[in-house]
Short mmCIF file of C-alpha atoms and ligand atoms in Angstrom, two decimals:
data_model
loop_
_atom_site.label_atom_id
_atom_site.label_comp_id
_atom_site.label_asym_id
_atom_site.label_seq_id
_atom_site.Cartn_x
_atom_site.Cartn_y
_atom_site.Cartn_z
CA UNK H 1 13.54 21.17 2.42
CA UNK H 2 14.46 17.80 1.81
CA UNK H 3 12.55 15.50 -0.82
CA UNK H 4 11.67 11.76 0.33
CA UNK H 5 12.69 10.18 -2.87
CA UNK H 6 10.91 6.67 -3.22
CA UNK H 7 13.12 5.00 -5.35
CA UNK H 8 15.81 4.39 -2.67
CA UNK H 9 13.21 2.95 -0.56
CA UNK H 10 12.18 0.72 -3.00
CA UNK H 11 15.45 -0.70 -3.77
CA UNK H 12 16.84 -1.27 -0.67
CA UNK H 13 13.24 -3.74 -0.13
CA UNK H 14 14.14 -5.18 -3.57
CA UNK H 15 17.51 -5.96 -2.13
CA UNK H 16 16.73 -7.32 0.97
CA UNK H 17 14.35 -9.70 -1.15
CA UNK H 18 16.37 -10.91 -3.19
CA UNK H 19 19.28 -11.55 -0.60
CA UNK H 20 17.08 -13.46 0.96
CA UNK H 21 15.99 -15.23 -2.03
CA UNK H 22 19.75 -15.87 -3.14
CA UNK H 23 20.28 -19.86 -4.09
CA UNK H 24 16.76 -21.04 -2.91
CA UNK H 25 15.38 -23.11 -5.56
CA UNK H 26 11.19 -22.54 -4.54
CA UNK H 27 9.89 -18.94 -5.19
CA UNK H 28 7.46 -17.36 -3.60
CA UNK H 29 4.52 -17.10 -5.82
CA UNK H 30 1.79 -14.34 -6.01
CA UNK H 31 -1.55 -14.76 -7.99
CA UNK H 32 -2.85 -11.41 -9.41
CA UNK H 33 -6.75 -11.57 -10.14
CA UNK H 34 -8.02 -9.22 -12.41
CA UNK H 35 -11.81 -8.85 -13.64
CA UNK H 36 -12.27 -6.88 -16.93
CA UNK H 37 -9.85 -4.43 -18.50
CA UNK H 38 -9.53 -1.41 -16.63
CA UNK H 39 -6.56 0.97 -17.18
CA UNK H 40 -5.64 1.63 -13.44
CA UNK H 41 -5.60 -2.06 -12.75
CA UNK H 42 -3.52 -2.80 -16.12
CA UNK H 43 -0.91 -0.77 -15.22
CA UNK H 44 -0.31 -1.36 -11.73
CA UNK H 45 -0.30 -5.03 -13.24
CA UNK H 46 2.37 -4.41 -15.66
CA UNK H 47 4.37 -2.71 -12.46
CA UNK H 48 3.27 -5.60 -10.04
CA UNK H 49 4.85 -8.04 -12.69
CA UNK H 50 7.89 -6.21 -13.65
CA UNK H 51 8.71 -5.78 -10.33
CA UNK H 52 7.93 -9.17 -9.08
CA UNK H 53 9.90 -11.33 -11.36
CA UNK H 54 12.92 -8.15 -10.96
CA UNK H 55 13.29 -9.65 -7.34
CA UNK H 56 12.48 -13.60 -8.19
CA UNK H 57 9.01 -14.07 -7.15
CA UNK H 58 6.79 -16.16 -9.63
CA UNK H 59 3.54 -14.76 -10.87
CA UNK H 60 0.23 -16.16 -11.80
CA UNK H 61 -2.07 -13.99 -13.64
CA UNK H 62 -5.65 -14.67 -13.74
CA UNK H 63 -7.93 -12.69 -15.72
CA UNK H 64 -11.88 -12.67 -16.45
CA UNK H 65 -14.74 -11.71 -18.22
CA UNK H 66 -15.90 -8.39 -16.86
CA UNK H 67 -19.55 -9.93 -16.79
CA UNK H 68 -18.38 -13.63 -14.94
CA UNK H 69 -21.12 -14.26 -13.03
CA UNK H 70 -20.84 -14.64 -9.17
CA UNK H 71 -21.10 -18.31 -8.94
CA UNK H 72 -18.44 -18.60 -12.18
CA UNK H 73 -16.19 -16.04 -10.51
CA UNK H 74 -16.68 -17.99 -6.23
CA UNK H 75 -15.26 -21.40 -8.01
CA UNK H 76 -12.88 -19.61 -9.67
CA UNK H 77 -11.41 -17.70 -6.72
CA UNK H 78 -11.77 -20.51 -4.37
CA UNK H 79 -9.50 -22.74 -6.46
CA UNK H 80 -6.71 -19.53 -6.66
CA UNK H 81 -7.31 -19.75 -2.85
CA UNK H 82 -6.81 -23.80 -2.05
CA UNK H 83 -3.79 -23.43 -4.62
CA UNK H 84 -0.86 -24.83 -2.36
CA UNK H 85 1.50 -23.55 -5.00
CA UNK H 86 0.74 -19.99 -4.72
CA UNK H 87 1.48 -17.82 -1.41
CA UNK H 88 -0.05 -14.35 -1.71
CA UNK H 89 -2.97 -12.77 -3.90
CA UNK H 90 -3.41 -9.82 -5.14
CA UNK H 91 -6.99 -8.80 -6.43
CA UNK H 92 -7.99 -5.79 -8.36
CA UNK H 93 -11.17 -3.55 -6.94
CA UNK H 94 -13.47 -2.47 -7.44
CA UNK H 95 -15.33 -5.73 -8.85
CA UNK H 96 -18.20 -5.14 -11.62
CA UNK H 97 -21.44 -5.00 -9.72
CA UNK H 98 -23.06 -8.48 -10.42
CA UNK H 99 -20.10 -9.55 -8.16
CA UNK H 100 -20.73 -9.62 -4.57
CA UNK H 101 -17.08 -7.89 -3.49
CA UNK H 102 -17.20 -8.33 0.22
CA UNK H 103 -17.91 -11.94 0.37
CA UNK H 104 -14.79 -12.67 -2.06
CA UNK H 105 -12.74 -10.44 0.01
CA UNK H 106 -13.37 -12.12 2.92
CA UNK H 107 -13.41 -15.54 1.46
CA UNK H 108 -9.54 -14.86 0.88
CA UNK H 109 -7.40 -17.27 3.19
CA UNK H 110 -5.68 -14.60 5.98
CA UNK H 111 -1.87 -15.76 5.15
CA UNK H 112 -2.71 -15.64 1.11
CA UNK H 113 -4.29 -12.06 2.09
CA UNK H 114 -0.86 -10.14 1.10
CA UNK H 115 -2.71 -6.52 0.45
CA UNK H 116 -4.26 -6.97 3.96
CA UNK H 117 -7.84 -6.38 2.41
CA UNK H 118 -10.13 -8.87 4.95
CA UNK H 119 -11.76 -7.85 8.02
CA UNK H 120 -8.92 -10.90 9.41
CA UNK H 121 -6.23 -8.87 8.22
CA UNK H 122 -7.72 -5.55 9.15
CA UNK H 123 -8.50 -7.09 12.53
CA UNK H 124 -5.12 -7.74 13.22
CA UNK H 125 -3.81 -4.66 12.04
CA UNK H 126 -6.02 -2.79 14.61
CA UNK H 127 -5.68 -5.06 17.33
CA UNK H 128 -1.48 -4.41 17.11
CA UNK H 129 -0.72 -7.71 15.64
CA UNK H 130 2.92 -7.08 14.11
CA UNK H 131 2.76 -9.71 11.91
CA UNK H 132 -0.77 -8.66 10.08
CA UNK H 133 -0.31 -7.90 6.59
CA UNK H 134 -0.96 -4.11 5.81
CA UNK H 135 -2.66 -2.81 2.90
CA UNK H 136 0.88 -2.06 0.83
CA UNK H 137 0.14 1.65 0.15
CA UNK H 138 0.00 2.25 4.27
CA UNK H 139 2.68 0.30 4.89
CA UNK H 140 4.63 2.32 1.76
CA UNK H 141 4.47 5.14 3.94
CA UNK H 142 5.71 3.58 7.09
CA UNK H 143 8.91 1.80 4.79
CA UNK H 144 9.72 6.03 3.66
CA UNK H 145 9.40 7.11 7.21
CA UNK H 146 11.94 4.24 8.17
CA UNK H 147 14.03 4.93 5.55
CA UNK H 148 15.08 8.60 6.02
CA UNK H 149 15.11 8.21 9.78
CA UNK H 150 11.53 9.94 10.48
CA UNK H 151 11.00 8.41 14.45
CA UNK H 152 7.22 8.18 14.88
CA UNK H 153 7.15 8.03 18.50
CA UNK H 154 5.54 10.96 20.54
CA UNK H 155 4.71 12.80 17.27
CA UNK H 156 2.09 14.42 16.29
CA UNK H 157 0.49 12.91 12.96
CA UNK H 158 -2.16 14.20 11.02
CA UNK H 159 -3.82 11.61 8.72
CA UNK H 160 -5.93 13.24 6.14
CA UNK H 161 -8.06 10.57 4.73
CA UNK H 162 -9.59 7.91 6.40
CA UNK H 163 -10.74 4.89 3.67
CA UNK H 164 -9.73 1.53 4.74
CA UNK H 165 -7.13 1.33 1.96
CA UNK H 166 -4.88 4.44 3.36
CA UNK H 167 -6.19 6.22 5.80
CA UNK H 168 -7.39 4.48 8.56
CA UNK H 169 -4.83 1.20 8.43
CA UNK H 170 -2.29 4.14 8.00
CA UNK H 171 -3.34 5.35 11.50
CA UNK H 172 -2.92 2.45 13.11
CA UNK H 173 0.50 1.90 11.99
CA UNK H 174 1.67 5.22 13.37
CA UNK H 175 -0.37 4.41 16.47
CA UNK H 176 1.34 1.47 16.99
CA UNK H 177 4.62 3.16 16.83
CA UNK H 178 3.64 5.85 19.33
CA UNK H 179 2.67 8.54 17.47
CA UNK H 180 -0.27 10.78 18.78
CA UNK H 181 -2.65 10.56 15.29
CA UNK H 182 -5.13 12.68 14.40
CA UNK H 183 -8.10 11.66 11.27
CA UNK H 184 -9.10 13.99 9.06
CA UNK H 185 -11.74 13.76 6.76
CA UNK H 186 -14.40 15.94 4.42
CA UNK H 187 -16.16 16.70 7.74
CA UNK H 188 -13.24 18.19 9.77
CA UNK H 189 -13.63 21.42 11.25
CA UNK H 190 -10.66 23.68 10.82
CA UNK H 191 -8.78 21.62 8.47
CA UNK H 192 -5.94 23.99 7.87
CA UNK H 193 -5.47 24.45 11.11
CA UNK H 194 -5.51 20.80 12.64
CA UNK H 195 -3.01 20.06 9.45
CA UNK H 196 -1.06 22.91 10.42
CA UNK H 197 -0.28 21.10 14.08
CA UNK H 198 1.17 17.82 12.59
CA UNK H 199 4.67 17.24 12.82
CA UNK H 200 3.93 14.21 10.14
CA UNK H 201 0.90 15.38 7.52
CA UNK H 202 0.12 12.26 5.52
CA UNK H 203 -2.30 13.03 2.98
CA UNK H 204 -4.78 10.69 1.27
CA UNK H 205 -7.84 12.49 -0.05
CA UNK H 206 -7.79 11.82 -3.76
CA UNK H 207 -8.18 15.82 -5.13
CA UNK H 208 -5.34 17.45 -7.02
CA UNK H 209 -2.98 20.06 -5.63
CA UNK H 210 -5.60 20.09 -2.65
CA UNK H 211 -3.46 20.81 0.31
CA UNK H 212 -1.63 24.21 0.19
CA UNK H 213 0.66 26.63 2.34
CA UNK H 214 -2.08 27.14 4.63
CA UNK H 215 -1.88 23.50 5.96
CA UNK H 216 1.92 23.34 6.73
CA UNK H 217 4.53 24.84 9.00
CA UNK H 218 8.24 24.65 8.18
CA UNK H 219 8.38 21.21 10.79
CA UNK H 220 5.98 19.49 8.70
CA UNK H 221 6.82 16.44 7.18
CA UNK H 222 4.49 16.12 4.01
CA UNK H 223 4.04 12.60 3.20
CA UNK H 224 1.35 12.79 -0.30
CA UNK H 225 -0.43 9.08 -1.24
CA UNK H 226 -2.74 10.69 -3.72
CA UNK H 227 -2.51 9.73 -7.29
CA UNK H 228 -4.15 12.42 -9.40
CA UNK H 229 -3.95 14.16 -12.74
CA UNK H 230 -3.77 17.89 -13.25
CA UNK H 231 -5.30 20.56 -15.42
CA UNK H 232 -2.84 19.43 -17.42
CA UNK H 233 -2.95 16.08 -17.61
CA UNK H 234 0.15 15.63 -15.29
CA UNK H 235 -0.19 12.91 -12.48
CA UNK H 236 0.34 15.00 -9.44
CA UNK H 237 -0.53 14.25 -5.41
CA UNK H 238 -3.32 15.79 -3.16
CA UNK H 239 -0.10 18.18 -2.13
CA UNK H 240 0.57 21.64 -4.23
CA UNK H 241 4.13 20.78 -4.35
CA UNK H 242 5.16 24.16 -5.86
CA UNK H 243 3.64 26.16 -2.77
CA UNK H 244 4.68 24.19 0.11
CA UNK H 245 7.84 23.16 -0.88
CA UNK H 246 9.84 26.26 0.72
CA UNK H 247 7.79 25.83 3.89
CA UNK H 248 8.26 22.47 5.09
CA UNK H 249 10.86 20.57 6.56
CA UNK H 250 10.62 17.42 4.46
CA UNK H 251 8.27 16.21 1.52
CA UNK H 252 7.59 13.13 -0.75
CA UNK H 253 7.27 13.96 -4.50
CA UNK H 254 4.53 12.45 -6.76
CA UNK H 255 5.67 11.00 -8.68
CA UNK H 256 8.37 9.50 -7.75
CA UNK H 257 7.39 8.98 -3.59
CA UNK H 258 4.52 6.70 -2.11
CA UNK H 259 3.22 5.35 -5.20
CA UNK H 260 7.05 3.61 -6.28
CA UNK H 261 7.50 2.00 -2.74
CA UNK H 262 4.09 0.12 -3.00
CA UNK H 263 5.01 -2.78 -5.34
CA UNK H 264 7.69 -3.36 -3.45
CA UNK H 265 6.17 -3.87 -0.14
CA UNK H 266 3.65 -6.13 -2.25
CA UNK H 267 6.55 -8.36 -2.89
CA UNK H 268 7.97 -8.47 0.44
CA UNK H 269 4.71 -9.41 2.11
CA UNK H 270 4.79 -12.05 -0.72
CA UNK H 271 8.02 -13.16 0.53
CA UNK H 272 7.09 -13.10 4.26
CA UNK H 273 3.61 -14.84 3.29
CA UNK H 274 5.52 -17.61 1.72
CA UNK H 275 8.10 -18.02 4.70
CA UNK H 276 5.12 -18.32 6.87
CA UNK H 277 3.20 -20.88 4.94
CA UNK H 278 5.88 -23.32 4.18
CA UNK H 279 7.24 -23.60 7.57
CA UNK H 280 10.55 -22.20 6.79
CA UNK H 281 14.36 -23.16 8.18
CA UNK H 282 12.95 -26.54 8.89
CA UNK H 283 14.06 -28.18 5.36
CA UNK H 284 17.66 -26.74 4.20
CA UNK H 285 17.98 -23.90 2.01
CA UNK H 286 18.71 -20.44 3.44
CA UNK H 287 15.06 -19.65 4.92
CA UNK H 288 13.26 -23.00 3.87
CA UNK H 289 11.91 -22.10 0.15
CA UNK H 290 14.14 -24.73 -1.37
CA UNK H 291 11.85 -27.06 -0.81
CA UNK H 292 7.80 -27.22 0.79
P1 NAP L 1 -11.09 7.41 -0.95
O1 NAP L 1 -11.54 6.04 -0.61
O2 NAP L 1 -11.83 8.19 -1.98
O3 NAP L 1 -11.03 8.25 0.42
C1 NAP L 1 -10.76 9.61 0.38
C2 NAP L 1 -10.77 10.13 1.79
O4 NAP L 1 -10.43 11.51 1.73
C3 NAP L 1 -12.13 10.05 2.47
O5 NAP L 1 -11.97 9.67 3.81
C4 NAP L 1 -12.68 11.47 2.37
O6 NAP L 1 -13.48 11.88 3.48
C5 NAP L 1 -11.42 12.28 2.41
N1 NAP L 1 -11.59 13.56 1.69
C6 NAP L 1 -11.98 13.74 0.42
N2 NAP L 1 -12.02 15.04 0.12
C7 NAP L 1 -11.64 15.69 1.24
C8 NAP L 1 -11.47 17.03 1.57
N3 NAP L 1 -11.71 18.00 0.68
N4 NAP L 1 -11.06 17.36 2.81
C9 NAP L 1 -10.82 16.40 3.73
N5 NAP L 1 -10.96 15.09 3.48
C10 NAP L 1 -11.36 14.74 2.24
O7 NAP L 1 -9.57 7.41 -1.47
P2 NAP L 1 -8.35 6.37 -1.16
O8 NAP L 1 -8.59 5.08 -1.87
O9 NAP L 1 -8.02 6.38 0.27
O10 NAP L 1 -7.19 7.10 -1.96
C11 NAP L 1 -6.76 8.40 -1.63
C12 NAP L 1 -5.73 8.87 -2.63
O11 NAP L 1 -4.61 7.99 -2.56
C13 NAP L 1 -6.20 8.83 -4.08
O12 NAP L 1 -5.58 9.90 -4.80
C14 NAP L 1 -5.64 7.53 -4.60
O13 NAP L 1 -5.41 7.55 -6.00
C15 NAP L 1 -4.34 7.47 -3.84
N6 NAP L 1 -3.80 6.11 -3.68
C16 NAP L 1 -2.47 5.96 -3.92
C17 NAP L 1 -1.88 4.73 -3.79
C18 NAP L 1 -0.39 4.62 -3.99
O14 NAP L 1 0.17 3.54 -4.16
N7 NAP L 1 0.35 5.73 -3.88
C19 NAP L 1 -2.65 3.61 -3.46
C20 NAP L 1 -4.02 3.79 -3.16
C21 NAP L 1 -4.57 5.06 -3.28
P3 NAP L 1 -14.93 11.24 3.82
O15 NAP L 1 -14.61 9.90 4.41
O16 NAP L 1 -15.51 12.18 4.77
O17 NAP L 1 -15.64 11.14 2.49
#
């Protein structure tokens, strides 16, 4: 079997980045809004920054109160949002309750919308658009399946999952490259079975070690987005690594797969957000950031 590594992925994004960030004297800029203190959300912060700056893209942290109250929290996101000088935003969810979540979410402006959260973005996503912004962790698995030469087109793919972070944008990107997709969820009939049929199983469902022999056949390509933690207390995917791993033809690890292509993709939608706001290669500079 071979393992789908992540890091390579990741770096060869990074690179691309920052060759085409080489000598331009404007960054891209992302603004990362975060509401209270919450563990998940600090450290995908710490990785969103580290990884940002890494590849030369400013970053503008914004934090609050986890009790701002709606009207405090509207002003606060509409002035991140009319900010010329930033070009993508990334906000943490959930939001506290007092904060009405959908109406920020779609109050972000489409080409700020970098984690392709909106209905806008969503709506272009579905409707084919190949420039809408993808939620990062869906388009982290279409990056791996580039990568290692995985060819989409008249395969079958089984998509266990189907929230609007993973699952169902995740679809639509392997619809849109021909694959014949099938969504799973907790209501599927058969779920072994159907799984059993995919030449690419991509599976987003949240449970630990979830998804065993019974679901595979040796040309399955296993590709796990879930971020759990064991009995143990090891961070492990929905996948139980140790029983398939004889039995299929190709698998991402966690960790070590999905979860360290994400930031990545974050920044270059950051880049490609900024290239598209600031009307690039008509002012100098290698792709117009050297000046807005
Ligand atoms: P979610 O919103 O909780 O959705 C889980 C989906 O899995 C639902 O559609 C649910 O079905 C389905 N499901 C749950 N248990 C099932 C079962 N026993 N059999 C079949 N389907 C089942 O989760 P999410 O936000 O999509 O995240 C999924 C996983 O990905 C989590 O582990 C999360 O931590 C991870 N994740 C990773 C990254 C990354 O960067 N790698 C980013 C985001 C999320 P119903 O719709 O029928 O309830």
């Amino acid at each position: 079997m071979q393992i789908l590594k992540g890091a390579p992925v990741a770096a060869a994004i990074r690179d691309e980045i920052k060759k085409e960030l080489e000598g331009c004297e404007t960054k891209p800029c992302l603004a990362i809004v975060r509401v209270g203190e919450k563990q998940e959300d600090l450290s995908y912060e710490r990785s969103a920054l580290k990884r940002m700056s890494g590849v030369g893209i400013e970053t503008k942290l914004f934090v609050f109160p986890a009790d701002i109250s709606m009207d405090d929290f509207s002003a606060e996101f509409a002035a991140i949002n009319d900010d010329p000088t930033i070009d993508g935003i990334l906000l943490f969810r959930p939001l506290p309750a007092q904060l009405n979540e959908s109406q920020i979410v779609e109050s972000i402006a489409p080409e700020k919308d970098v984690d392709g959260i909106s209905s806008a973005a969503l709506g272009k996503l579905f409707s084919g658009d190949k420039h809408a912004f993808a939620p990062c962790t869906a388009q982290a698995v279409m990056e791996i399946i580039h990568f290692y030469g995985i060819e989409p087109q008249g395969k079958r793919a089984v998509v266990l999952g189907r929230s609007l972070v993973v699952g169902k944008p995740l679809s639509m990107l392997l619809l849109n490259e021909n694959a014949t997709v099938t969504i799973c969820h907790s209501r599927t009939a058969s779920l072994p079975e159907v799984c059993r049929e995919a030449d690419i199983l991509v599976t987003a469902i949240g449970k630990a070690k979830w998804v065993d022999e019974r679901f595979v056949s040796e040309k399955t390509i296993v590709i796990d987005v879930g971020i759990n933690v064991d009995e143990n207390g090891m961070l492990c995917g929905d996948v139980n690594f140790g029983q398939i791993e004889d039995k299929v033809f190709m698998a991402t690890p966690v960790p070590g797969g999905v979860g360290a292509v994400t930031t990545a993709v974050l920044a270059k939608h950051v880049l490609e957000a900024a290239k598209g706001r600031r009307a690039l290669n008509s002012k100098g500079g290698k792709n117009g950031l050297s000046a807005d």
